[in-house]
mmCIF file of C-alpha atoms in Angstrom:
data_model
loop_
_atom_site.group_PDB
_atom_site.id
_atom_site.type_symbol
_atom_site.label_atom_id
_atom_site.label_comp_id
_atom_site.label_asym_id
_atom_site.label_seq_id
_atom_site.Cartn_x
_atom_site.Cartn_y
_atom_site.Cartn_z
ATOM 1 C CA UNK A 77 -20.993 172.094 86.288
ATOM 2 C CA UNK A 78 -22.015 168.725 84.825
ATOM 3 C CA UNK A 79 -21.609 169.568 81.037
ATOM 4 C CA UNK A 80 -23.832 167.582 79.902
ATOM 5 C CA UNK A 81 -26.350 168.098 82.021
ATOM 6 C CA UNK A 82 -26.649 171.401 81.254
ATOM 7 C CA UNK A 83 -27.437 170.696 78.077
ATOM 8 C CA UNK A 84 -30.150 167.850 77.952
ATOM 9 C CA UNK A 85 -31.407 171.264 81.031
ATOM 10 C CA UNK A 86 -31.717 174.120 78.639
ATOM 11 C CA UNK A 87 -32.993 172.185 75.825
ATOM 12 C CA UNK A 88 -35.390 170.319 77.092
ATOM 13 C CA UNK A 89 -36.120 174.005 78.323
ATOM 14 C CA UNK A 90 -36.077 175.361 75.384
ATOM 15 C CA UNK A 91 -37.964 172.964 73.310
ATOM 16 C CA UNK A 92 -40.806 172.962 75.748
ATOM 17 C CA UNK A 93 -41.459 176.532 75.979
ATOM 18 C CA UNK A 94 -40.981 176.825 71.753
ATOM 19 C CA UNK A 95 -43.600 174.551 71.344
ATOM 20 C CA UNK A 96 -45.514 176.523 73.479
ATOM 21 C CA UNK A 97 -44.779 180.190 71.501
ATOM 22 C CA UNK A 98 -45.186 177.827 68.236
ATOM 23 C CA UNK A 99 -48.371 176.610 69.271
ATOM 24 C CA UNK A 100 -50.360 180.918 69.549
ATOM 25 C CA UNK A 101 -50.816 181.849 72.536
ATOM 26 C CA UNK A 102 -48.510 181.022 75.190
ATOM 27 C CA UNK A 103 -50.919 183.128 77.411
ATOM 28 C CA UNK A 104 -53.618 179.131 77.598
ATOM 29 C CA UNK A 105 -50.625 176.863 78.697
ATOM 30 C CA UNK A 106 -50.912 179.138 81.786
ATOM 31 C CA UNK A 107 -52.457 178.670 84.301
ATOM 32 C CA UNK A 108 -52.732 179.471 88.561
ATOM 33 C CA UNK A 109 -54.913 177.157 90.090
ATOM 34 C CA UNK A 110 -53.888 174.234 87.675
ATOM 35 C CA UNK A 111 -50.401 175.698 88.559
ATOM 36 C CA UNK A 112 -51.011 175.504 92.205
ATOM 37 C CA UNK A 113 -53.340 171.826 92.205
ATOM 38 C CA UNK A 114 -50.227 169.715 90.889
ATOM 39 C CA UNK A 115 -46.658 171.817 92.081
ATOM 40 C CA UNK A 116 -47.897 172.073 96.283
ATOM 41 C CA UNK A 117 -50.595 168.619 95.444
ATOM 42 C CA UNK A 118 -47.452 166.809 94.527
ATOM 43 C CA UNK A 119 -44.807 169.253 97.068
ATOM 44 C CA UNK A 120 -47.319 168.324 100.054
ATOM 45 C CA UNK A 121 -47.794 164.891 99.571
ATOM 46 C CA UNK A 122 -43.501 164.654 99.114
ATOM 47 C CA UNK A 123 -43.775 165.918 103.276
ATOM 48 C CA UNK A 124 -45.974 163.678 103.799
ATOM 49 C CA UNK A 125 -43.884 161.010 102.350
ATOM 50 C CA UNK A 126 -40.620 161.931 104.111
ATOM 51 C CA UNK A 127 -39.181 164.415 107.629
ATOM 52 C CA UNK A 128 -39.610 167.774 107.194
ATOM 53 C CA UNK A 129 -35.297 167.476 107.351
ATOM 54 C CA UNK A 130 -35.090 166.119 104.121
ATOM 55 C CA UNK A 131 -37.739 167.464 101.957
ATOM 56 C CA UNK A 132 -36.068 171.390 103.259
ATOM 57 C CA UNK A 133 -32.921 170.431 101.523
ATOM 58 C CA UNK A 134 -34.687 169.552 97.937
ATOM 59 C CA UNK A 135 -32.865 172.421 97.185
ATOM 60 C CA UNK A 136 -29.163 172.046 98.270
ATOM 61 C CA UNK A 137 -30.246 168.241 96.456
ATOM 62 C CA UNK A 138 -30.420 170.139 92.899
ATOM 63 C CA UNK A 139 -28.287 172.354 93.252
ATOM 64 C CA UNK A 140 -25.551 169.253 94.081
ATOM 65 C CA UNK A 141 -26.271 167.906 91.253
ATOM 66 C CA UNK A 142 -26.074 170.899 88.776
ATOM 67 C CA UNK A 143 -22.304 172.001 90.536
ATOM 68 C CA UNK A 144 -21.276 168.662 91.451
ATOM 69 C CA UNK A 145 -17.056 168.565 91.079
ATOM 70 C CA UNK A 146 -16.558 165.347 91.298
ATOM 71 C CA UNK A 147 -12.906 164.214 89.454
ATOM 72 C CA UNK A 148 -12.303 161.523 86.666
ATOM 73 C CA UNK A 149 -11.638 157.599 89.376
ATOM 74 C CA UNK A 150 -8.394 157.620 87.144
ATOM 75 C CA UNK A 151 -6.834 160.008 89.036
ATOM 76 C CA UNK A 152 -7.970 158.554 92.592
ATOM 77 C CA UNK A 153 -6.153 155.357 91.441
ATOM 78 C CA UNK A 154 -3.309 157.007 90.296
ATOM 79 C CA UNK A 155 -3.215 158.785 92.802
ATOM 80 C CA UNK A 156 -3.685 155.728 95.547
ATOM 81 C CA UNK A 157 -0.646 154.081 93.192
ATOM 82 C CA UNK A 158 1.911 157.679 94.373
ATOM 83 C CA UNK A 159 0.450 156.658 97.730
ATOM 84 C CA UNK A 160 0.931 153.197 98.021
ATOM 85 C CA UNK A 161 4.874 153.914 96.521
ATOM 86 C CA UNK A 162 5.581 156.463 98.416
ATOM 87 C CA UNK A 163 4.657 154.381 101.319
ATOM 88 C CA UNK A 164 7.272 151.308 100.543
ATOM 89 C CA UNK A 165 9.870 153.408 99.242
ATOM 90 C CA UNK A 166 9.820 155.577 102.441
ATOM 91 C CA UNK A 167 6.914 154.345 104.991
ATOM 92 C CA UNK A 168 4.142 153.927 105.888
ATOM 93 C CA UNK A 169 4.759 157.322 108.382
ATOM 94 C CA UNK A 170 5.506 159.918 105.204
ATOM 95 C CA UNK A 171 2.322 160.198 104.372
ATOM 96 C CA UNK A 172 1.847 162.486 106.495
ATOM 97 C CA UNK A 173 2.760 165.488 104.633
ATOM 98 C CA UNK A 174 0.890 163.725 101.016
ATOM 99 C CA UNK A 175 -2.034 164.455 103.007
ATOM 100 C CA UNK A 176 -2.970 168.573 103.587
ATOM 101 C CA UNK A 177 -2.970 167.895 100.315
ATOM 102 C CA UNK A 178 -5.448 165.928 99.206
ATOM 103 C CA UNK A 179 -9.277 167.609 99.125
ATOM 104 C CA UNK A 180 -11.630 164.478 99.638
ATOM 105 C CA UNK A 181 -11.823 163.771 103.245
ATOM 106 C CA UNK A 182 -12.971 159.965 102.843
ATOM 107 C CA UNK A 183 -9.443 159.830 101.115
ATOM 108 C CA UNK A 184 -8.234 162.345 104.181
ATOM 109 C CA UNK A 185 -9.894 159.398 106.752
ATOM 110 C CA UNK A 186 -8.108 156.653 105.535
ATOM 111 C CA UNK A 187 -5.210 157.942 105.145
ATOM 112 C CA UNK A 188 -4.962 159.730 108.345
ATOM 113 C CA UNK A 189 -5.967 156.111 109.858
ATOM 114 C CA UNK A 190 -2.545 154.298 107.801
ATOM 115 C CA UNK A 191 -0.757 156.177 109.241
ATOM 116 C CA UNK A 192 -2.158 156.325 112.948
ATOM 117 C CA UNK A 193 -1.080 152.720 112.300
ATOM 118 C CA UNK A 194 -4.960 152.029 112.879
ATOM 119 C CA UNK A 195 -5.203 147.348 112.045
ATOM 120 C CA UNK A 196 -6.321 147.916 108.683
ATOM 121 C CA UNK A 197 -9.566 145.569 108.657
ATOM 122 C CA UNK A 198 -11.185 148.391 111.336
ATOM 123 C CA UNK A 199 -9.687 151.095 108.555
ATOM 124 C CA UNK A 200 -11.836 149.156 105.784
ATOM 125 C CA UNK A 201 -14.143 148.527 108.707
ATOM 126 C CA UNK A 202 -14.945 151.694 109.247
ATOM 127 C CA UNK A 203 -14.422 152.929 105.898
ATOM 128 C CA UNK A 204 -16.982 150.599 104.290
ATOM 129 C CA UNK A 205 -19.062 152.045 107.184
ATOM 130 C CA UNK A 206 -19.432 155.737 105.670
ATOM 131 C CA UNK A 207 -19.704 154.301 102.070
ATOM 132 C CA UNK A 208 -22.775 152.458 103.602
ATOM 133 C CA UNK A 209 -23.746 155.622 105.149
ATOM 134 C CA UNK A 210 -23.171 158.377 101.471
ATOM 135 C CA UNK A 211 -25.313 155.673 99.699
ATOM 136 C CA UNK A 212 -28.263 155.358 102.577
ATOM 137 C CA UNK A 213 -27.912 159.906 102.699
ATOM 138 C CA UNK A 214 -27.801 160.313 98.450
ATOM 139 C CA UNK A 215 -30.359 156.816 97.767
ATOM 140 C CA UNK A 216 -32.644 159.352 100.563
ATOM 141 C CA UNK A 217 -32.836 162.182 98.592
ATOM 142 C CA UNK A 218 -33.104 160.558 95.324
ATOM 143 C CA UNK A 219 -35.956 158.941 96.882
ATOM 144 C CA UNK A 220 -37.136 162.710 97.220
ATOM 145 C CA UNK A 221 -37.008 163.425 93.161
ATOM 146 C CA UNK A 222 -38.567 160.606 93.193
ATOM 147 C CA UNK A 223 -41.407 160.636 94.723
ATOM 148 C CA UNK A 224 -42.645 163.687 92.871
ATOM 149 C CA UNK A 225 -41.503 162.943 89.852
ATOM 150 C CA UNK A 226 -44.510 160.121 90.819
ATOM 151 C CA UNK A 227 -46.420 162.427 92.208
ATOM 152 C CA UNK A 228 -47.137 165.313 90.422
ATOM 153 C CA UNK A 229 -48.447 163.161 87.101
ATOM 154 C CA UNK A 230 -51.014 161.654 89.693
ATOM 155 C CA UNK A 231 -52.447 165.147 90.692
ATOM 156 C CA UNK A 232 -52.149 166.693 87.293
ATOM 157 C CA UNK A 233 -54.890 163.125 86.621
ATOM 158 C CA UNK A 234 -56.535 164.787 89.750
ATOM 159 C CA UNK A 235 -56.389 168.126 88.627
ATOM 160 C CA UNK A 236 -58.339 167.089 84.910
ATOM 161 C CA UNK A 237 -60.819 164.812 86.781
ATOM 162 C CA UNK A 238 -61.597 168.236 89.024
ATOM 163 C CA UNK A 239 -62.516 170.259 86.352
ATOM 164 C CA UNK A 240 -63.509 168.589 84.069
ATOM 165 C CA UNK A 241 -65.910 167.950 87.489
ATOM 166 C CA UNK A 242 -66.726 171.500 86.854
ATOM 167 C CA UNK A 243 -67.152 172.369 82.731
ATOM 168 C CA UNK A 244 -69.408 169.419 83.331
ATOM 169 C CA UNK A 245 -71.412 171.424 85.223
ATOM 170 C CA UNK A 246 -71.616 174.270 83.391
ATOM 171 C CA UNK A 247 -72.870 172.375 80.309
ATOM 172 C CA UNK A 248 -75.948 174.341 79.551
ATOM 173 C CA UNK A 249 -73.529 176.480 78.563
ATOM 174 C CA UNK A 250 -71.939 175.417 75.028
ATOM 175 C CA UNK A 251 -69.063 178.454 74.876
ATOM 176 C CA UNK A 252 -67.626 176.985 78.583
ATOM 177 C CA UNK A 253 -66.608 173.722 77.670
ATOM 178 C CA UNK A 254 -63.885 174.665 75.081
ATOM 179 C CA UNK A 255 -62.584 176.679 77.803
ATOM 180 C CA UNK A 256 -63.187 174.781 80.293
ATOM 181 C CA UNK A 257 -61.475 171.533 78.439
ATOM 182 C CA UNK A 258 -58.486 172.913 78.049
ATOM 183 C CA UNK A 259 -57.731 174.757 81.666
ATOM 184 C CA UNK A 260 -58.260 170.836 82.606
ATOM 185 C CA UNK A 261 -55.481 169.471 79.954
ATOM 186 C CA UNK A 262 -53.332 172.407 81.580
ATOM 187 C CA UNK A 263 -53.056 169.711 84.839
ATOM 188 C CA UNK A 264 -52.767 166.601 83.511
ATOM 189 C CA UNK A 265 -49.394 168.788 81.120
ATOM 190 C CA UNK A 266 -47.678 170.741 84.480
ATOM 191 C CA UNK A 267 -47.733 167.247 85.939
ATOM 192 C CA UNK A 268 -45.572 165.513 83.580
ATOM 193 C CA UNK A 269 -43.906 168.138 82.352
ATOM 194 C CA UNK A 270 -42.854 169.072 86.209
ATOM 195 C CA UNK A 271 -42.189 164.941 86.143
ATOM 196 C CA UNK A 272 -39.862 164.217 83.191
ATOM 197 C CA UNK A 273 -38.753 168.064 82.912
ATOM 198 C CA UNK A 274 -37.310 168.719 85.830
ATOM 199 C CA UNK A 275 -37.425 166.511 88.856
ATOM 200 C CA UNK A 276 -36.579 162.275 87.123
ATOM 201 C CA UNK A 277 -34.000 163.793 85.151
ATOM 202 C CA UNK A 278 -31.967 164.875 88.251
#
């Protein structure tokens, strides 16, 4: 797990919770209707914008952000230099013994094609196609979270407008105006928090 992501995520939510508790009564900041409007509303719009099979992977996308196990690029460079030296010294076929020790399937594929005598231009084309497909898949997955970050504040505003209409319909009861305004504003808060403390940073 990336330490920076963990510190940022926990720090952000601890700060928010501290602010809510410090505000007096944390119950003031909880409204079921507002949560449903923001969370369910923005989620349903994301289903409109992306194929269901992609949206259903949202939890695994978030999980992969937290539990990504990336190797430093310098380690890969050093490994490639070592393989080049082995191939130059002992021949390209000698790399076959090293393939079983490599964890990265992308590197394994490239080395296996080289050992099999595949034309270098074809190896490059195949691996570039794989990279393009990988980037496209990641961009699509990122797009789901981007969309959630865009629509959550919009549904927060929609919920606020609904709450204001309801409040204005009950202007004959002055005592209900304050609580009604508070509930209306909660949806804006939920939308901003969902976008800026969850979807967009991830």
